[in-house]
Short mmCIF file of C-alpha atoms in Angstrom, two decimals:
data_model
loop_
_atom_site.label_atom_id
_atom_site.label_comp_id
_atom_site.label_asym_id
_atom_site.label_seq_id
_atom_site.Cartn_x
_atom_site.Cartn_y
_atom_site.Cartn_z
CA MET A 1 0.00 0.00 0.00
CA ARG A 2 1.40 3.33 -1.06
CA ASN A 3 1.90 5.79 1.84
CA PRO A 4 -0.16 3.82 4.40
CA ILE A 5 0.37 6.41 7.16
CA ARG A 6 -1.16 9.17 5.06
CA ARG A 7 -4.10 6.96 4.08
CA ALA A 8 -4.67 6.03 7.71
CA ARG A 9 -4.66 9.67 8.73
CA LEU A 10 -7.16 10.52 6.00
CA ALA A 11 -9.42 7.70 7.16
CA LEU A 12 -9.21 8.88 10.75
CA ALA A 13 -10.01 12.45 9.70
CA ALA A 14 -13.07 11.23 7.79
CA LEU A 15 -14.27 9.27 10.81
CA CYS A 16 -13.78 12.26 13.10
CA TRP A 17 -15.75 14.47 10.73
CA ALA A 18 -18.62 12.01 10.80
CA ILE A 19 -18.91 12.14 14.59
CA ALA A 20 -17.70 15.72 15.17
CA SER A 21 -21.02 16.64 16.79
CA ALA A 22 -19.93 14.61 19.79
CA GLY A 23 -16.66 16.55 19.90
CA ALA A 24 -14.54 13.75 21.37
CA CYS A 25 -12.74 12.63 18.26
CA ALA A 26 -12.20 16.12 16.95
CA GLN A 27 -10.37 16.97 20.13
CA ALA A 28 -8.43 13.71 20.23
CA VAL A 29 -6.64 14.35 16.91
CA TYR A 30 -5.93 18.05 17.44
CA PRO A 31 -4.24 19.59 15.57
CA ARG A 32 -5.16 18.18 12.15
CA HIS A 33 -3.77 21.16 10.22
CA ALA A 34 -1.89 24.43 10.62
CA VAL A 35 -2.54 26.69 13.62
CA LYS A 36 -2.60 30.47 13.21
CA LEU A 37 -1.07 32.67 15.92
CA ILE A 38 -2.29 36.24 15.46
CA VAL A 39 0.23 38.90 16.53
CA PRO A 40 -1.59 42.26 16.68
CA TRP A 41 1.65 44.24 16.22
CA PRO A 42 4.12 44.73 13.35
CA ALA A 43 6.80 42.24 12.41
CA GLY A 44 10.10 42.92 14.15
CA GLY A 45 8.60 44.28 17.37
CA SER A 46 9.00 42.75 20.82
CA VAL A 47 5.69 40.84 20.62
CA ASP A 48 6.61 39.45 17.23
CA ILE A 49 10.07 38.37 18.43
CA ALA A 50 8.65 36.38 21.35
CA ALA A 51 5.86 34.93 19.22
CA ARG A 52 8.25 33.55 16.61
CA VAL A 53 10.50 31.89 19.19
CA ILE A 54 7.49 30.09 20.69
CA ALA A 55 5.77 29.34 17.36
CA GLU A 56 8.88 27.73 15.93
CA GLN A 57 9.14 25.17 18.71
CA LEU A 58 5.37 24.75 19.08
CA SER A 59 5.24 23.70 15.42
CA VAL A 60 7.68 20.91 16.24
CA ASN A 61 5.82 19.81 19.35
CA LEU A 62 2.38 19.80 17.74
CA GLY A 63 3.49 18.25 14.45
CA GLN A 64 1.72 21.00 12.49
CA PRO A 65 2.83 24.46 11.35
CA VAL A 66 2.13 27.31 13.76
CA ILE A 67 1.95 30.34 11.48
CA VAL A 68 2.56 33.83 12.87
CA ASP A 69 0.03 36.22 11.34
CA ASN A 70 0.87 39.91 11.96
CA ARG A 71 -2.26 42.07 12.11
CA PRO A 72 -1.14 45.45 13.47
CA GLY A 73 -3.23 48.55 14.00
CA ALA A 74 -5.35 50.46 16.54
CA ALA A 75 -3.05 49.63 19.47
CA GLY A 76 -3.59 45.90 18.99
CA ASN A 77 -7.37 46.10 18.63
CA ILE A 78 -7.54 44.99 14.98
CA GLY A 79 -5.77 41.68 15.53
CA ALA A 80 -7.50 41.03 18.86
CA THR A 81 -10.95 41.62 17.34
CA MET A 82 -10.16 39.24 14.50
CA ALA A 83 -9.11 36.56 16.98
CA ALA A 84 -12.18 37.10 19.19
CA GLN A 85 -14.44 36.51 16.17
CA SER A 86 -12.66 33.31 15.12
CA ALA A 87 -14.00 29.81 15.65
CA PRO A 88 -13.16 28.39 19.10
CA ASP A 89 -11.53 25.27 17.68
CA GLY A 90 -7.88 25.75 18.65
CA TYR A 91 -6.77 26.75 15.16
CA THR A 92 -6.68 30.50 15.85
CA LEU A 93 -4.70 31.78 18.81
CA LEU A 94 -3.76 35.30 19.87
CA MET A 95 -0.65 36.84 21.39
CA ALA A 96 -2.24 38.82 24.21
CA THR A 97 -0.37 41.77 25.66
CA THR A 98 -0.75 44.35 28.39
CA ALA A 99 -2.02 46.80 25.75
CA MET A 100 -5.29 44.88 25.46
CA ILE A 101 -5.92 45.43 29.15
CA ILE A 102 -5.20 49.15 28.83
CA ASN A 103 -7.47 49.49 25.79
CA ARG A 104 -10.44 48.39 27.89
CA SER A 105 -10.14 51.68 29.81
CA LEU A 106 -9.43 53.84 26.75
CA TYR A 107 -11.86 52.88 24.01
CA ARG A 108 -15.57 53.54 24.42
CA ASN A 109 -16.75 50.87 21.97
CA LEU A 110 -14.07 48.21 22.21
CA PRO A 111 -15.44 45.13 20.39
CA PHE A 112 -13.76 42.62 22.69
CA ASP A 113 -12.91 42.04 26.33
CA LEU A 114 -9.80 39.99 27.03
CA ALA A 115 -11.29 38.38 30.17
CA ARG A 116 -14.71 37.70 28.63
CA ASP A 117 -14.03 36.82 24.99
CA PHE A 118 -10.89 34.70 25.36
CA THR A 119 -9.72 31.64 27.25
CA PRO A 120 -6.22 32.09 28.70
CA VAL A 121 -3.78 29.39 27.60
CA SER A 122 -0.47 30.42 29.17
CA GLN A 123 1.54 33.46 30.06
CA LEU A 124 4.80 33.49 28.08
CA VAL A 125 7.18 36.23 29.20
CA THR A 126 7.62 39.54 30.96
CA LEU A 127 9.94 42.35 29.87
CA SER A 128 11.06 45.83 30.88
CA TYR A 129 10.94 49.17 29.12
CA VAL A 130 13.96 51.38 28.45
CA LEU A 131 14.19 55.13 27.96
CA VAL A 132 16.27 55.53 24.81
CA ALA A 133 17.37 58.61 22.91
CA HIS A 134 19.15 59.47 19.72
CA PRO A 135 22.86 59.94 20.66
CA SER A 136 22.70 63.56 19.53
CA VAL A 137 19.98 64.37 22.07
CA ALA A 138 21.46 63.58 25.49
CA ASN A 139 23.79 61.24 27.37
CA SER A 140 21.82 61.10 30.62
CA VAL A 141 18.34 61.69 32.03
CA PRO A 142 19.37 64.89 33.90
CA GLU A 143 20.85 66.26 30.68
CA LEU A 144 17.67 65.32 28.78
CA ILE A 145 15.43 67.02 31.35
CA ALA A 146 17.58 70.15 31.38
CA LYS A 147 17.46 70.32 27.58
CA ALA A 148 13.67 69.85 27.55
CA LYS A 149 13.18 72.60 30.15
CA ALA A 150 15.37 74.98 28.17
CA ASN A 151 13.44 74.24 24.96
CA PRO A 152 9.74 73.65 25.82
CA GLY A 153 7.85 71.74 23.14
CA GLN A 154 10.95 71.21 21.00
CA LEU A 155 11.72 67.61 21.94
CA SER A 156 9.42 64.74 20.95
CA TYR A 157 8.86 61.18 22.13
CA ALA A 158 7.53 58.29 20.07
CA SER A 159 5.02 55.66 21.08
CA SER A 160 3.53 52.56 19.46
CA GLY A 161 0.13 54.26 19.34
CA PRO A 162 -2.27 56.42 21.36
CA GLY A 163 -3.04 54.91 24.74
CA THR A 164 -0.34 52.24 24.60
CA GLN A 165 2.04 51.62 27.48
CA LEU A 166 4.70 53.67 25.71
CA HIS A 167 2.30 56.61 25.53
CA LEU A 168 1.28 56.30 29.21
CA ILE A 169 4.91 56.01 30.31
CA GLY A 170 5.82 59.07 28.23
CA GLU A 171 3.04 61.11 29.80
CA GLY A 172 4.06 59.95 33.26
CA PHE A 173 7.66 60.95 32.54
CA LYS A 174 6.54 64.41 31.36
CA ARG A 175 4.46 64.93 34.49
CA GLN A 176 7.08 63.78 36.99
CA ALA A 177 10.00 65.55 35.28
CA GLY A 178 7.98 68.75 34.80
CA ILE A 179 8.81 69.07 31.11
CA ASP A 180 6.96 69.76 27.86
CA ILE A 181 7.74 67.16 25.19
CA VAL A 182 5.54 66.30 22.20
CA HIS A 183 3.92 62.88 21.73
CA VAL A 184 4.30 61.34 18.25
CA PRO A 185 2.27 58.11 17.85
CA TYR A 186 3.16 55.31 15.42
CA LYS A 187 1.59 51.99 14.46
CA GLY A 188 4.17 50.02 16.41
CA ALA A 189 7.70 50.23 17.76
CA PRO A 190 9.62 49.33 14.54
CA PRO A 191 8.44 52.35 12.47
CA ALA A 192 8.96 54.63 15.50
CA LEU A 193 12.52 53.39 15.95
CA ALA A 194 13.20 53.89 12.24
CA ASP A 195 12.27 57.56 12.62
CA MET A 196 14.43 57.83 15.75
CA LEU A 197 17.41 56.59 13.79
CA GLY A 198 16.73 59.30 11.23
CA GLY A 199 16.59 61.95 13.94
CA HIS A 200 12.92 62.77 13.28
CA VAL A 201 11.87 61.98 16.85
CA HIS A 202 14.09 62.29 19.90
CA LEU A 203 13.27 59.70 22.54
CA MET A 204 11.12 56.67 23.27
CA PHE A 205 10.28 54.10 25.96
CA PRO A 206 10.31 50.80 24.00
CA GLY A 207 10.46 47.26 25.34
CA PHE A 208 14.08 46.24 25.69
CA PRO A 209 13.99 43.24 23.27
CA VAL A 210 13.07 45.33 20.22
CA VAL A 211 15.71 48.01 20.88
CA GLU A 212 18.55 45.79 22.11
CA PRO A 213 20.34 45.48 18.73
CA LEU A 214 20.25 49.27 18.25
CA LEU A 215 21.74 49.83 21.70
CA LYS A 216 24.45 47.26 21.06
CA SER A 217 25.40 48.94 17.77
CA GLY A 218 25.43 52.40 19.37
CA GLN A 219 22.76 53.77 17.04
CA LEU A 220 20.61 54.65 20.06
CA LYS A 221 21.56 55.28 23.68
CA ALA A 222 19.85 53.84 26.78
CA LEU A 223 19.42 56.54 29.42
CA ALA A 224 17.41 54.62 32.03
CA VAL A 225 15.30 51.52 32.57
CA VAL A 226 11.63 51.88 33.49
CA SER A 227 11.67 49.23 36.23
CA LYS A 228 12.43 48.85 39.91
CA ARG A 229 15.79 47.17 39.27
CA ARG A 230 18.54 47.46 36.70
CA LEU A 231 18.53 44.95 33.88
CA ALA A 232 21.15 42.21 33.80
CA LEU A 233 21.83 42.98 30.13
CA LEU A 234 22.21 46.72 30.89
CA PRO A 235 24.11 46.71 34.19
CA ASN A 236 25.47 50.24 33.75
CA VAL A 237 22.11 51.84 32.92
CA PRO A 238 20.32 53.28 35.99
CA THR A 239 16.64 53.03 36.81
CA LEU A 240 14.55 56.18 36.46
CA ALA A 241 14.29 56.37 40.25
CA GLN A 242 18.08 56.42 40.51
CA VAL A 243 18.24 59.53 38.32
CA GLY A 244 15.53 61.49 40.08
CA VAL A 245 12.29 60.28 38.46
CA PRO A 246 10.65 58.03 41.09
CA ASN A 247 7.37 56.10 40.99
CA LEU A 248 7.58 55.33 37.29
CA HIS A 249 8.23 51.62 36.89
CA PHE A 250 6.35 49.27 34.62
CA THR A 251 6.78 45.80 33.17
CA GLU A 252 4.93 44.21 30.29
CA TRP A 253 3.71 40.65 29.79
CA TYR A 254 2.78 38.55 26.77
CA GLY A 255 0.75 35.38 26.69
CA VAL A 256 -1.29 33.10 24.45
CA VAL A 257 -5.09 33.08 24.54
CA ALA A 258 -7.75 31.31 22.50
CA PRO A 259 -11.30 32.40 21.61
CA ALA A 260 -13.77 31.77 24.42
CA GLY A 261 -15.39 28.36 24.11
CA THR A 262 -12.26 26.57 22.91
CA PRO A 263 -12.51 22.99 24.27
CA ASP A 264 -10.79 22.44 27.62
CA LYS A 265 -8.77 19.51 26.26
CA ILE A 266 -7.27 21.67 23.54
CA VAL A 267 -6.46 24.47 25.99
CA ALA A 268 -4.83 21.96 28.35
CA GLN A 269 -2.82 20.44 25.48
CA LEU A 270 -1.58 23.84 24.31
CA ASN A 271 -0.75 24.91 27.85
CA GLY A 272 1.25 21.74 28.44
CA GLU A 273 3.26 22.18 25.27
CA ILE A 274 3.96 25.87 25.87
CA VAL A 275 5.06 25.29 29.47
CA LYS A 276 7.31 22.49 28.24
CA ILE A 277 8.80 24.80 25.61
CA LEU A 278 9.47 27.57 28.14
CA LYS A 279 11.47 25.11 30.23
CA MET A 280 13.76 24.13 27.35
CA PRO A 281 17.28 25.51 27.98
CA ASP A 282 17.83 26.67 24.40
CA VAL A 283 14.46 28.47 24.27
CA ARG A 284 15.08 30.11 27.63
CA GLN A 285 18.51 31.21 26.44
CA ARG A 286 17.11 32.69 23.22
CA LEU A 287 14.43 34.61 25.11
CA ALA A 288 16.70 35.77 27.93
CA GLY A 289 19.33 36.84 25.42
CA ARG A 290 16.83 39.31 23.97
CA GLY A 291 15.70 40.63 27.35
CA PHE A 292 12.62 38.47 28.01
CA ASP A 293 11.95 36.69 31.30
CA PRO A 294 10.22 33.33 30.53
CA VAL A 295 7.25 32.65 32.82
CA GLY A 296 4.79 29.89 31.84
CA GLY A 297 2.30 28.68 34.45
CA THR A 298 -1.25 27.36 34.35
CA SER A 299 -4.13 28.82 32.37
CA GLN A 300 -5.85 29.67 35.67
CA GLU A 301 -2.82 31.64 36.86
CA PHE A 302 -2.85 33.58 33.60
CA ALA A 303 -6.59 34.28 34.02
CA GLU A 304 -5.96 35.66 37.50
CA LEU A 305 -3.18 37.89 36.16
CA ILE A 306 -5.50 39.31 33.50
CA LEU A 307 -8.17 40.21 36.06
CA ALA A 308 -5.61 41.82 38.40
CA GLU A 309 -4.09 43.79 35.52
CA GLN A 310 -7.48 45.14 34.49
CA LYS A 311 -7.89 46.78 37.90
CA LYS A 312 -4.32 48.14 37.98
CA TRP A 313 -4.31 49.66 34.52
CA ALA A 314 -7.78 51.18 34.89
CA ALA A 315 -6.38 53.25 37.77
CA THR A 316 -3.22 54.12 35.81
CA VAL A 317 -5.21 55.29 32.78
CA ALA A 318 -7.52 57.40 34.96
CA GLN A 319 -4.52 59.06 36.60
CA SER A 320 -2.82 59.76 33.27
CA GLY A 321 -5.74 61.66 31.79
CA VAL A 322 -5.12 60.00 28.40
CA ARG A 323 -8.24 59.52 26.30
CA VAL A 324 -8.92 57.78 22.99
CA ASP A 325 -12.21 58.71 21.30
CA GLU A 326 -12.63 55.73 19.00
#
């Protein structure tokens, strides 16, 4: 018999289709074809970097391709809405980020709710933000603040979109430093960084993984980290608190979620594989080498994090005064 394994798989798929109303067989052979992982941010950004590391190994573990599908726009809302409207069959997943929690407090008619419309699969990583500037702008935070005070409204900072963490951090920095700098929103970190390299915008608060190569090459300069502690990969870069800007420390998290209603067995299978991947030494090394802290954990732990983050960021958004009218 020619290619008996393929013929057996086809026969099994036909049988499963015949009894799919019961659900048991359909779940037992998951996945039968490629899985799509929607990344609601541009290629080359921090979310995309983490997604591709995980997707590459998840493809091996599942025996089917896990395809990264970048759907940027509207601070992550376009890709998240697409995922929320997908069939809950395990074949469409979403890279969830802190931005989706923040958006709940910013947008009046948000078409999805991360806690309501998705089933958490697993948290993946956390990461820190870094205040970076074009080398021609300043060599330290005190120098940057002095320059901004001497030239009100002349310096600008980039963000990955209105209402994103980078925007909120920038507004918090303005308020605490007592300076007037102009916000310039982009559709993600990569295009913002491209304009920084060209000198069109002066500073930014990106996630460390996306900016790490530019810091290593000297094209941009790290002035401070937006966290409570210094980063192991930037031991000589102070925290904002250490240079006179206290109470401004944030971290970001990424995780995988599935549309609400995805069968429990599929969620458990995906969680098990992702947790296994995050424990692999080579994967951990790849992630840590780019500035990510691998996390993992159960789907319930991720669900609890999402609920806690909703409360925290609602208060942060209210304090910032940032509004998005869409």
